[in-house]
Coordinates of C-alpha atoms (C1' of nucleotides) in Angstrom, one line a residue:
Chain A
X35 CA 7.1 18.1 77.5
X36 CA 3.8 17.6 78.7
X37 CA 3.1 18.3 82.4
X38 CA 4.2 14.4 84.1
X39 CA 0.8 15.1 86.4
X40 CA -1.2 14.7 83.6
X41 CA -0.9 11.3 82.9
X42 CA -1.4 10.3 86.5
X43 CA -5.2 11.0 86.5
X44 CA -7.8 10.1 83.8
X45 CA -6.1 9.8 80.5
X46 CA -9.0 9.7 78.2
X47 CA -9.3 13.1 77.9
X48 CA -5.8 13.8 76.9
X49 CA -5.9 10.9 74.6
X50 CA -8.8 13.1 72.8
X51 CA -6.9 16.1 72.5
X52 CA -3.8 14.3 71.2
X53 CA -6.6 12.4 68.7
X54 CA -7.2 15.5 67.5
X55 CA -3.8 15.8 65.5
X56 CA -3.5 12.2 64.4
X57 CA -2.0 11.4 67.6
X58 CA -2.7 7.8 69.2
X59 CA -1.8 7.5 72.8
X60 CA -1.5 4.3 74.1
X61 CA -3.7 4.7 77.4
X62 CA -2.9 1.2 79.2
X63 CA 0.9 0.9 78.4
X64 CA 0.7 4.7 79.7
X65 CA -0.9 3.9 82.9
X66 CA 0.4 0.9 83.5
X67 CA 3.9 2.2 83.5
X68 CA 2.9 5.0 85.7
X69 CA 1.9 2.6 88.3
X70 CA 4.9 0.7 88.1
X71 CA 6.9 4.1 88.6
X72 CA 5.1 4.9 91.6
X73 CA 5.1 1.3 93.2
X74 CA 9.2 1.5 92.4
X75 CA 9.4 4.9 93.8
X76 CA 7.5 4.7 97.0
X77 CA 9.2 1.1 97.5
X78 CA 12.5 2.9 96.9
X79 CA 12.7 5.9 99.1
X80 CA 11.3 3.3 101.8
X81 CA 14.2 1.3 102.1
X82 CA 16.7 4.3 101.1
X83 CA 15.0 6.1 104.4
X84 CA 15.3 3.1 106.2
X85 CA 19.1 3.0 105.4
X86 CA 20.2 6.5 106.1
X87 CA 18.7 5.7 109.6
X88 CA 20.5 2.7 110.5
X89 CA 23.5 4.1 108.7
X90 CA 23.8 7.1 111.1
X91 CA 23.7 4.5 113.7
X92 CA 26.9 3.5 113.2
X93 CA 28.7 6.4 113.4
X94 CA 27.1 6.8 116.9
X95 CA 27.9 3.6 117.9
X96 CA 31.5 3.7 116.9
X97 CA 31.6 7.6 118.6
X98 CA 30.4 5.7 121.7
X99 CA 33.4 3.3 121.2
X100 CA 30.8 0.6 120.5
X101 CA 31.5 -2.6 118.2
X102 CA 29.0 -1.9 115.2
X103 CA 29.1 -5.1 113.6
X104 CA 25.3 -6.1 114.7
X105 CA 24.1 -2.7 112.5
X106 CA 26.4 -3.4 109.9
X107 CA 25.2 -7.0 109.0
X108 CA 21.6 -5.7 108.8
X109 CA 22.3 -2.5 106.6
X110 CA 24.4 -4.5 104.4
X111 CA 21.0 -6.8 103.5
X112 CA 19.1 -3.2 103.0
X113 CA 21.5 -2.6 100.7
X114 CA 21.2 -5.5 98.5
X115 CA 17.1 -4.8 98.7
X116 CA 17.9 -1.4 98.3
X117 CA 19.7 -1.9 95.0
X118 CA 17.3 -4.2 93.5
X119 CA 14.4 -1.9 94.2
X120 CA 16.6 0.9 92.7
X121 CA 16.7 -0.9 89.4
X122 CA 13.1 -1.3 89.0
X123 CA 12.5 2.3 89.4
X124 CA 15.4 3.2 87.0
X125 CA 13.9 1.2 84.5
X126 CA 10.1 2.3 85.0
X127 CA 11.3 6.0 85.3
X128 CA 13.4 5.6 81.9
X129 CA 10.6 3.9 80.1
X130 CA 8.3 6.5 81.2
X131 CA 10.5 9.4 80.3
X132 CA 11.1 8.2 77.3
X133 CA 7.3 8.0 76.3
X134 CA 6.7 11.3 78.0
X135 CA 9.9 12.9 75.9
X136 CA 7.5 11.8 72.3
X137 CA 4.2 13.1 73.4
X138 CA 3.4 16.4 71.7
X139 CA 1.5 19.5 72.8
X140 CA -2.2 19.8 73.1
X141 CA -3.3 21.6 70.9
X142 CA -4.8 24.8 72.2
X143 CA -8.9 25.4 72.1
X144 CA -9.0 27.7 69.3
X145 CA -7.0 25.2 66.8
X146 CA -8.9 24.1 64.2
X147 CA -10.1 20.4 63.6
X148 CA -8.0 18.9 60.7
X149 CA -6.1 16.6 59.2
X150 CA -3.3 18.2 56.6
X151 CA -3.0 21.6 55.7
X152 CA -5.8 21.6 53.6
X153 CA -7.8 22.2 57.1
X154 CA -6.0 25.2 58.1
X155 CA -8.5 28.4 58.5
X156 CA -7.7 31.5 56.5
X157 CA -7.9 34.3 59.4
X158 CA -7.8 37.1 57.0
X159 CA -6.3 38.7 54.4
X160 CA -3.6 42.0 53.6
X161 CA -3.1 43.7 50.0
X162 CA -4.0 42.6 46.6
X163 CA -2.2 40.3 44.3
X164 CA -0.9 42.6 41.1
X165 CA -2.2 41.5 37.9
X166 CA 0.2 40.7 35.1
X167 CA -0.1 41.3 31.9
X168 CA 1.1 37.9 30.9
X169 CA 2.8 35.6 32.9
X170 CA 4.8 36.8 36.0
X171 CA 8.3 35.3 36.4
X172 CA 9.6 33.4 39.1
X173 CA 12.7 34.4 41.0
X174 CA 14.9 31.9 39.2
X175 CA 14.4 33.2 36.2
X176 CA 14.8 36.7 37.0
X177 CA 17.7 36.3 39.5
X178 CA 19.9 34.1 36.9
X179 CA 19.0 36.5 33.9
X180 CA 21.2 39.3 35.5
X181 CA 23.6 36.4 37.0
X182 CA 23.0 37.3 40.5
X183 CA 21.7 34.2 41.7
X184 CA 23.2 31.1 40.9
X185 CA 22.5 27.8 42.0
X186 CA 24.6 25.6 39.6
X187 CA 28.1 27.3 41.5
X188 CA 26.6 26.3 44.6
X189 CA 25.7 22.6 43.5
X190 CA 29.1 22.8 42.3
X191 CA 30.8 23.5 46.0
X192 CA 28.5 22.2 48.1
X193 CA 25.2 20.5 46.6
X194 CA 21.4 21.2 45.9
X195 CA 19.6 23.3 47.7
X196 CA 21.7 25.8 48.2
X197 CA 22.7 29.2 46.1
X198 CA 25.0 31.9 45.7
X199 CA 24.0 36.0 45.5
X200 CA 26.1 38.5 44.3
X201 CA 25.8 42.4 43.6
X202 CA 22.3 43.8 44.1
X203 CA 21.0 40.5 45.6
X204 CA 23.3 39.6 48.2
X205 CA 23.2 43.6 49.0
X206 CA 18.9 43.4 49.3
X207 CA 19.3 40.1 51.3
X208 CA 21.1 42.2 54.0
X209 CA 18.9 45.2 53.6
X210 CA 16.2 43.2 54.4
X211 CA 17.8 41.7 57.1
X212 CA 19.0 45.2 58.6
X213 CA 15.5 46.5 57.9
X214 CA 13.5 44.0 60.1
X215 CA 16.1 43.9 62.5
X216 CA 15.6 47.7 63.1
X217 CA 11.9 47.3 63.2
X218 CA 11.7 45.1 65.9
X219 CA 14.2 46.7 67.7
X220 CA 13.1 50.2 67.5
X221 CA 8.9 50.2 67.3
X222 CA 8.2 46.4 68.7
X223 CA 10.6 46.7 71.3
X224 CA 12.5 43.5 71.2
X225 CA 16.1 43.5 72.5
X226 CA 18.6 42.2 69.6
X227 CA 20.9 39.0 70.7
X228 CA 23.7 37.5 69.3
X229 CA 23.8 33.5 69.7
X230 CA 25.6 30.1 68.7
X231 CA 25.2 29.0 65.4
X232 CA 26.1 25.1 66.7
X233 CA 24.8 24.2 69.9
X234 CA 24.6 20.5 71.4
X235 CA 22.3 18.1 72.1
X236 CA 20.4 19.5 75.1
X237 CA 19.5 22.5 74.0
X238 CA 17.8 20.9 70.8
X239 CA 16.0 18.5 73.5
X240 CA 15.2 22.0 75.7
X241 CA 12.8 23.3 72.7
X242 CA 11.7 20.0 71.0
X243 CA 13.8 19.3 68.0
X244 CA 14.9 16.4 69.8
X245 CA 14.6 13.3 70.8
X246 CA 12.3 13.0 68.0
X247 CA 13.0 15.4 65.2
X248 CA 16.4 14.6 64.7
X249 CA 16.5 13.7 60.8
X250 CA 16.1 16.9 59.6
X251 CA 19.4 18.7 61.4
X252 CA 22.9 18.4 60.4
X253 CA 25.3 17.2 62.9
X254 CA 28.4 18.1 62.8
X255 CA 30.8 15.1 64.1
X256 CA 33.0 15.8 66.6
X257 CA 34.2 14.2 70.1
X258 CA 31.0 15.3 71.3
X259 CA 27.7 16.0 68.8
X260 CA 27.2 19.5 68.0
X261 CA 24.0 20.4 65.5
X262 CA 24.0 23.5 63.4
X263 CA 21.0 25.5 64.1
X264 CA 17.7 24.9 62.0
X265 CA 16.3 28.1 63.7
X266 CA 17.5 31.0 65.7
X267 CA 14.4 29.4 68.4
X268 CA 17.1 26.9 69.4
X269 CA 20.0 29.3 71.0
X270 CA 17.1 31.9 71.2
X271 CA 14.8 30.5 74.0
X272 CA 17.8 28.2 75.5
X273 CA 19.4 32.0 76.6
X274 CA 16.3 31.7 79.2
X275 CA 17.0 28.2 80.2
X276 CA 17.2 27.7 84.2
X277 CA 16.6 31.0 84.6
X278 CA 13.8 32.3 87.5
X279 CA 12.7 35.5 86.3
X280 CA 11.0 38.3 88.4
X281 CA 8.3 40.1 87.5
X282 CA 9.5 43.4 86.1
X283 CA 12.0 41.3 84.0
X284 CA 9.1 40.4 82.1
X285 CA 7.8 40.0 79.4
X286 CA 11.1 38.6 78.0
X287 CA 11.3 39.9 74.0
X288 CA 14.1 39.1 71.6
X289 CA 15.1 39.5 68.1
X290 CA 17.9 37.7 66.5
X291 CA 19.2 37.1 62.9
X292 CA 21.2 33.6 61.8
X293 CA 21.6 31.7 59.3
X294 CA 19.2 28.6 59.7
X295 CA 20.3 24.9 58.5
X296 CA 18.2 22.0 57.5
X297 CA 18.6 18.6 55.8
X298 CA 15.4 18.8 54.5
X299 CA 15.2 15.1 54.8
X300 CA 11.8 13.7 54.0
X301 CA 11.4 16.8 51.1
X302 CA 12.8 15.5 48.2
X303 CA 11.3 16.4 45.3
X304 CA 9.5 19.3 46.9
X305 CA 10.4 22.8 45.8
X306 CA 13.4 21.8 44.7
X307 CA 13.9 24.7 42.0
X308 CA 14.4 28.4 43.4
X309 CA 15.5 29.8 46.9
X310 CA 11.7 28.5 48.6
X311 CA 13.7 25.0 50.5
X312 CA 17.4 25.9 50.6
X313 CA 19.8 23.8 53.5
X314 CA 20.7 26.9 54.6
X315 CA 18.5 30.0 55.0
X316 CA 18.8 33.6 56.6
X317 CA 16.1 34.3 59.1
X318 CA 15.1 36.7 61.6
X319 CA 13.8 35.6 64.5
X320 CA 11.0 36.9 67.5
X321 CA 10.9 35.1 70.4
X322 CA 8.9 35.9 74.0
X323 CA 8.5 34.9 77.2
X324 CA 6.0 35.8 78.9
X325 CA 3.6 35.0 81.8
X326 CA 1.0 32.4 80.9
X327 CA -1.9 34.5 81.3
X328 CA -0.9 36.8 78.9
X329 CA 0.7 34.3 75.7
X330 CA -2.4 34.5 74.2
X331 CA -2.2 38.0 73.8
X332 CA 1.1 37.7 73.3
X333 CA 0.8 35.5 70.5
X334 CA -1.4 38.1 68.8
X335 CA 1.2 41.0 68.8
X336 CA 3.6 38.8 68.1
X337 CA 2.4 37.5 64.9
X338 CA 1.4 41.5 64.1
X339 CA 5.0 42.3 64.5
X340 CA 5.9 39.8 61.7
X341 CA 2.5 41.3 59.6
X342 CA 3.9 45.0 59.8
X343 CA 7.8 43.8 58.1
X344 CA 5.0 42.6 55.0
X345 CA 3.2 45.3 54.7
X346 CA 5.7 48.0 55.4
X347 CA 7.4 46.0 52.2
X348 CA 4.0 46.3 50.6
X349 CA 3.6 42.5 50.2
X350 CA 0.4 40.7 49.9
X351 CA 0.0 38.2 52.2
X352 CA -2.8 35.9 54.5
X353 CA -2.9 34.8 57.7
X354 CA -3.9 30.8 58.4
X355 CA -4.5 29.4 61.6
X356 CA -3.2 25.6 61.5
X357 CA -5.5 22.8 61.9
X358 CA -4.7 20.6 64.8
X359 CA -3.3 17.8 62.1
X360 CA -1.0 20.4 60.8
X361 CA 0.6 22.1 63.7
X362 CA 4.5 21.0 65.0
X363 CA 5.1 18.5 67.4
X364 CA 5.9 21.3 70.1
X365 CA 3.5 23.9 69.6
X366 CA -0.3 24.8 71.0
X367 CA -1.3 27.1 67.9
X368 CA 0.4 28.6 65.2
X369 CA -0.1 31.1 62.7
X370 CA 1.3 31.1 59.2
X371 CA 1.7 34.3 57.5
X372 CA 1.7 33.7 53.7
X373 CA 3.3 35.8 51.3
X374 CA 1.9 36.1 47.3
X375 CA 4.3 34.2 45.2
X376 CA 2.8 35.9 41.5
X377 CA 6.0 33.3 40.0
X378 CA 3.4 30.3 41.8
X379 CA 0.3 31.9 41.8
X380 CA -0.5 31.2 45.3
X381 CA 0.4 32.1 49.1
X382 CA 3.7 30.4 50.7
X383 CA 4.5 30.2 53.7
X384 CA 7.1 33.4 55.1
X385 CA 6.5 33.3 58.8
X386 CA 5.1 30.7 61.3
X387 CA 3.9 32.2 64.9
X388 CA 3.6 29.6 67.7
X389 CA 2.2 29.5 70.6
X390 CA 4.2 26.9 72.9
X391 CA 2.5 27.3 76.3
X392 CA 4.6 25.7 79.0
X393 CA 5.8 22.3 76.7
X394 CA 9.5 24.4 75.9
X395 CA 10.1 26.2 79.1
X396 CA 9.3 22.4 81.4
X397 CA 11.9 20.6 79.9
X398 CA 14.1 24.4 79.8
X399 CA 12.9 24.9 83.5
X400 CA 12.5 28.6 82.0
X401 CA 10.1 30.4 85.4
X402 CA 9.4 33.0 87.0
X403 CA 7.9 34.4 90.5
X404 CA 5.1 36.2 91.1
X405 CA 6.7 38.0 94.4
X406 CA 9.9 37.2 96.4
X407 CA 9.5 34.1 98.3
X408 CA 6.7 32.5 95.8
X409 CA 6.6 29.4 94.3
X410 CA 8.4 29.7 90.9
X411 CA 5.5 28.9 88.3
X412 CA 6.9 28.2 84.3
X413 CA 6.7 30.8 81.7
X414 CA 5.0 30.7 78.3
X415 CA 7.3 30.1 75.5
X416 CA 6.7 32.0 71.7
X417 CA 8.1 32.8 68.9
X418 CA 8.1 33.5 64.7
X419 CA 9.8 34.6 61.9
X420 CA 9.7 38.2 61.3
X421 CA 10.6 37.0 58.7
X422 CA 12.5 34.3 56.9
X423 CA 15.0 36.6 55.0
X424 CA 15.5 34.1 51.7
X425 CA 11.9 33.9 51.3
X426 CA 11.2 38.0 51.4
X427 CA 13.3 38.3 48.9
X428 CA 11.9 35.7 46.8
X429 CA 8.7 37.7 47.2
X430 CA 10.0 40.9 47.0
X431 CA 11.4 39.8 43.4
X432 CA 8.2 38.1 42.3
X433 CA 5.9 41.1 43.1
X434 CA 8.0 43.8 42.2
X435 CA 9.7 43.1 38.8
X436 CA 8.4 44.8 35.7
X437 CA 8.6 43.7 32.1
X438 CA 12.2 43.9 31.8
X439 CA 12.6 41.8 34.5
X440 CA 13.6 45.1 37.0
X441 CA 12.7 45.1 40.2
X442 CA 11.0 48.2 42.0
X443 CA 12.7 48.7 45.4
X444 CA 9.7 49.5 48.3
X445 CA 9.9 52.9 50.3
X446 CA 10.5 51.4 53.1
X447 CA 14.0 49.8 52.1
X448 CA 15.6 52.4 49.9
X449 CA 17.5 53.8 52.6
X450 CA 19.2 50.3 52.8
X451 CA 20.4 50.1 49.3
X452 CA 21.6 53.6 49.3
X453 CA 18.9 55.2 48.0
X454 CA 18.5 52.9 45.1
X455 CA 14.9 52.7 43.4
X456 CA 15.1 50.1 41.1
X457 CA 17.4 46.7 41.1
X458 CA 19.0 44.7 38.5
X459 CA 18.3 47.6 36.1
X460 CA 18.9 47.3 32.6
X461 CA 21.7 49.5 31.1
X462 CA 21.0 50.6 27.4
Chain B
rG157 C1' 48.1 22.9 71.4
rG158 C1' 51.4 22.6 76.3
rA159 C1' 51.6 23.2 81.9
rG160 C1' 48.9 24.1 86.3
rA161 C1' 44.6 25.5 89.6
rG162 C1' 39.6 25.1 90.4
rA163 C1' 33.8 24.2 90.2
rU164 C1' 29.8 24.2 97.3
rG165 C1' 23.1 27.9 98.4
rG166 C1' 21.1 34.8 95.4
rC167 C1' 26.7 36.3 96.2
rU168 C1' 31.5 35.6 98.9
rG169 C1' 33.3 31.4 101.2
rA170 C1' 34.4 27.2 105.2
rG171 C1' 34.0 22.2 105.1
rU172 C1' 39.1 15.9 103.2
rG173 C1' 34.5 9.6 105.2
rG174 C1' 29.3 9.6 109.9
rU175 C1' 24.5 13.6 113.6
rC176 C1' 26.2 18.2 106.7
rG177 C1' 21.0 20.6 103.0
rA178 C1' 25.8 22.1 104.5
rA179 C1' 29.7 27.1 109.2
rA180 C1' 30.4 32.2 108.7
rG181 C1' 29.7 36.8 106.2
rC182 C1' 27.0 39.7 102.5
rG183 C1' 22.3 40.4 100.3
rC184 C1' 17.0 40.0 100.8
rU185 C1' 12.1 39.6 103.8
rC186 C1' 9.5 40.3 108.4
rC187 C1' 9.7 41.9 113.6
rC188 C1' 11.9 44.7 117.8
rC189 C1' 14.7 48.9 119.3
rU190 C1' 15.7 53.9 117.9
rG191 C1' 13.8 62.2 117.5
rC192 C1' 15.9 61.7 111.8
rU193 C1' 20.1 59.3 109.7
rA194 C1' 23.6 55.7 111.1
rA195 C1' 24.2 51.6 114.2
rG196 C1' 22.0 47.4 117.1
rG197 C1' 18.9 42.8 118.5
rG198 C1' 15.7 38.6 116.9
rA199 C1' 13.4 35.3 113.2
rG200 C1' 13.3 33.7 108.3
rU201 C1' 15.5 33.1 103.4
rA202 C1' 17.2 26.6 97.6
rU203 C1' 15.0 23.3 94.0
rA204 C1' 12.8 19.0 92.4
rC205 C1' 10.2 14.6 93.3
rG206 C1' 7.1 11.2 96.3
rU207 C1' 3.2 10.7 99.8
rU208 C1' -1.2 13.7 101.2
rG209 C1' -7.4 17.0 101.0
rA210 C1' -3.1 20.3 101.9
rU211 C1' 1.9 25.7 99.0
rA212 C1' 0.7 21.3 106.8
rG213 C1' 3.6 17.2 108.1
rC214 C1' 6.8 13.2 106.7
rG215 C1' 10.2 10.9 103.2
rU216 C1' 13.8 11.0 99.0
rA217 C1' 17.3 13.3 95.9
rU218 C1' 20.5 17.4 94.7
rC219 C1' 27.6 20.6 96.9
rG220 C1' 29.5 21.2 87.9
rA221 C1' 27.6 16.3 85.2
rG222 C1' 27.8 11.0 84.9
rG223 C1' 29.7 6.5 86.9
rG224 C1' 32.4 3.8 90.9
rU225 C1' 34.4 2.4 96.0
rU226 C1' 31.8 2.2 101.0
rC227 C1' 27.2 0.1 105.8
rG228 C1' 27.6 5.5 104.9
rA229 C1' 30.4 10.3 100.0
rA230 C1' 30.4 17.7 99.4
rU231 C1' 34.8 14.8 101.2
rC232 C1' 38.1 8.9 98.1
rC233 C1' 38.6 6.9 92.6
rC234 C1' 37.4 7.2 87.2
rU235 C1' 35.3 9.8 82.8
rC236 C1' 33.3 14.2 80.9
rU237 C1' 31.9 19.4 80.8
rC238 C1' 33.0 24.2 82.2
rU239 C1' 36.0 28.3 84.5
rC240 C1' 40.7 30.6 85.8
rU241 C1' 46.3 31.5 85.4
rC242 C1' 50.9 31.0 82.4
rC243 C1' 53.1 29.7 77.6
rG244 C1' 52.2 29.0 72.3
rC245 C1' 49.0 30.1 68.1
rC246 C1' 45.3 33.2 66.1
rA247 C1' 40.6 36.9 63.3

RNA sequence: GGAGAGAUGGCUGAGUGGUCGAAAGCGCUCCCCUGCUAAGGGAGUAUACGUUGAUAGCGUAUCGAGGGUUCGAAUCCCUCUCUCUCCGCCA
């Protein structure tokens, strides 16, 4: 959520920034619900003042053994005032809430103009795409040649977009997991956590998923709503919810694994061969918290911590910085890291960096204090996938296979897989 | 799943319709006293919102959450959430 202070001054400016990404604010509905708020408010607390004072009176007239009918009469008619004044401000204050709720983040200064993705800026680029002699397979086609990956069981059980490993694959998709879960525990100095896979409703509203981003979660129905987790950012950052931090508790840096579930509502059609847009995903997960001065550079080590699990693994892969017309709802800047897909011939998204600023920890009330005593001032929210699990080892397939459709196991990994050097090897 | 008890400030905990944003203790901060240490004395110590030039005043709200009764609710009623104890079940 947007700091409520800025739409009590000039609103043009903000109505430029949120222009930027496509975003129209209406400025007179805006303002003209912000001074019905106030005129409610101020009205409000007048009479409810007025009341509490006359109120008291009565107890001290009856302690004096007085009759306080007189009082009585007259605090009766506040209250009916009281009650109608109390409704106007209920209904301004919901209104405005409710508008405030669907404004996105400005995007920081250092986003690119833009409208789609198109726009994004390429920040720069790690390794070399191979060269193949002919064409490069896709991960489909090697993982169902050994039988390994299936997709048609998984149809079968549950529906598209989902698949099933076995052997060597669903063996690499925990290495992998294991491997960047060490990393950023052991060199990047995150603290591993262990969180909900469901949570409910307001702590999807505490980073942004909802009100507005409902359709793409799946809810499971009970008395009360829960949502299975599209990202480990939802349990993740709501672990720091109402919290007031101190200073040496800072920066706040955590790494967490889950399984990560989407509807994918709004996708059909898109990607829908392979493991690239699956329901439900395995990702590891960096989230911060830090002071605001310092998210910027946050940000930046952040997003290398993600680059070093890539090129430990020895994947090509580029860095984008999204346009303003691209970025999510919630989020200042972002980077994309993109991975080399040789199966597509192009980069695909494997990690997305954000930025958040204060828009998570407001409605979260996630702060901190300078020094015992001070005011408590919010944190800066950020996080990224270091990395998407399914999608490394779609990578690590496409880039590593050889002719036979065997895949060449990186350094970095081996101790993982038990030493292993090459995957779904052929016997004979 | 069954039965019962509870939820109050950083913590412990009093408060069952009026002057209670809330006793007391602990913790913490500052000051005083004190050869050192220990002890002692004093002051302060929630958050949000509104108003404002103001982190000054003043006002409003908040005693798990939401609703209700009442002139007035931490206190009475309803619903929900959570915690604890006992029994059952269970990886």
């Amino acid at each position: 959520m947007l700091d409520p202070k800025l739409i009590r001054g000039d609103l043009t400016d903000l109505a430029g920034q949120l222009a930027r990404r496509q975003f129209v604010l209406d400025v007179d509905h805006l303002s003209s619900l912000e001074a019905s708020r106030k005129s409610a408010q101020v009205a409000m607390e007048t009479l409810q003042a007025e009341r509490n004072r006359v109120s008291k009176a009565v107890g001290q007239a009856k302690a004096r053994g007085e009759d306080p009918a007189e009082i009585l009469e007259t605090v009766t008619e506040l209250g009916h005032q009281l009650d109608a004044e109390k409704q106007r401000f209920d209904e301004a204050a919901r209104d405005l809430q409710e508008l405030l709720l669907g404004l996105p983040n400005v995007p920081d200064e250092h986003v690119p103009d833009g409208q789609s993705e198109e726009d994004n800026v390429e920040i720069r680029r790690w390794g070399t795409p191979r060269q193949f002699d002919g064409e490069a397979a896709d991960h489909v086609t090697l993982g169902e040649a050994t039988g390994l990956m299936n997709f048609d069981v998984a149809a079968t059980m549950a529906q598209s977009r989902f698949v099933a490993l076995r052997g060597e694959l669903a063996q690499l998709q925990r290495a992998l997991t294991q491997m960047m879960l060490d990393i950023h525990v052991s060199e990047h100095g995150y603290e591993e956590v262990y969180v909900p896979f469901l949570v409910n409703e307001e702590a999807l509203k505490g980073t942004g998923q909802l009100p507005k981003f409902g359709e793409d979660l799946f809810r499971v129905a009970l008395d009360r709503a829960l949502y299975l987790i599209p990202t480990a950012e939802v349990p993740v950052t709501n672990l720091m919810r109402d919290k007031i931090l101190s200073l040496d508790e800072l920066p706040v840096k955590m790494v967490c694994h889950t399984p990560c579930f989407r509807s994918e509502a709004g996708s059909y059609g898109r990607d829908t061969r392979g493991m690239i847009r699956q329901h439900q995903f395995e990702k590891v997960e960096l989230v911060q918290l830090v002071p605001p001065e310092q998210s910027q550079e946050a940000h930046e080590s952040l997003t290398s911590h993600a680059e070093a699990i890539l090129q430990k693994l020895e994947l090509p892969y580029r860095v984008v910085n999204l346009c303003a017309g691209d970025l999510g709802a919630s989020s200042s800047k972002t980077y994309d890291l993109e991975v080399w897909l040789p199966g597509q011939s192009q980069y695909r998204e494997i990690s997305s960096c954000s930025n958040f600023k204060d828009f998570q920890s407001r409605r979260l009330q996630a702060r901190y204090r300078l020094e015992q005593g001070a005011k408590p001032e919010l944190l800066h929210t950020l996080n990224g996938s270091g990395l998407a699990v399914g999608r490394t080892l779609v990578a690590l397939l496409e880039n590593f296979q050889d002719a036979q459709g065997q895949v060449t196991v990186p350094d970095v990994l081996r101790p993982y897989l038990g030493g292993k050097e090459t995957l779904m090897a052929r016997s004979k």
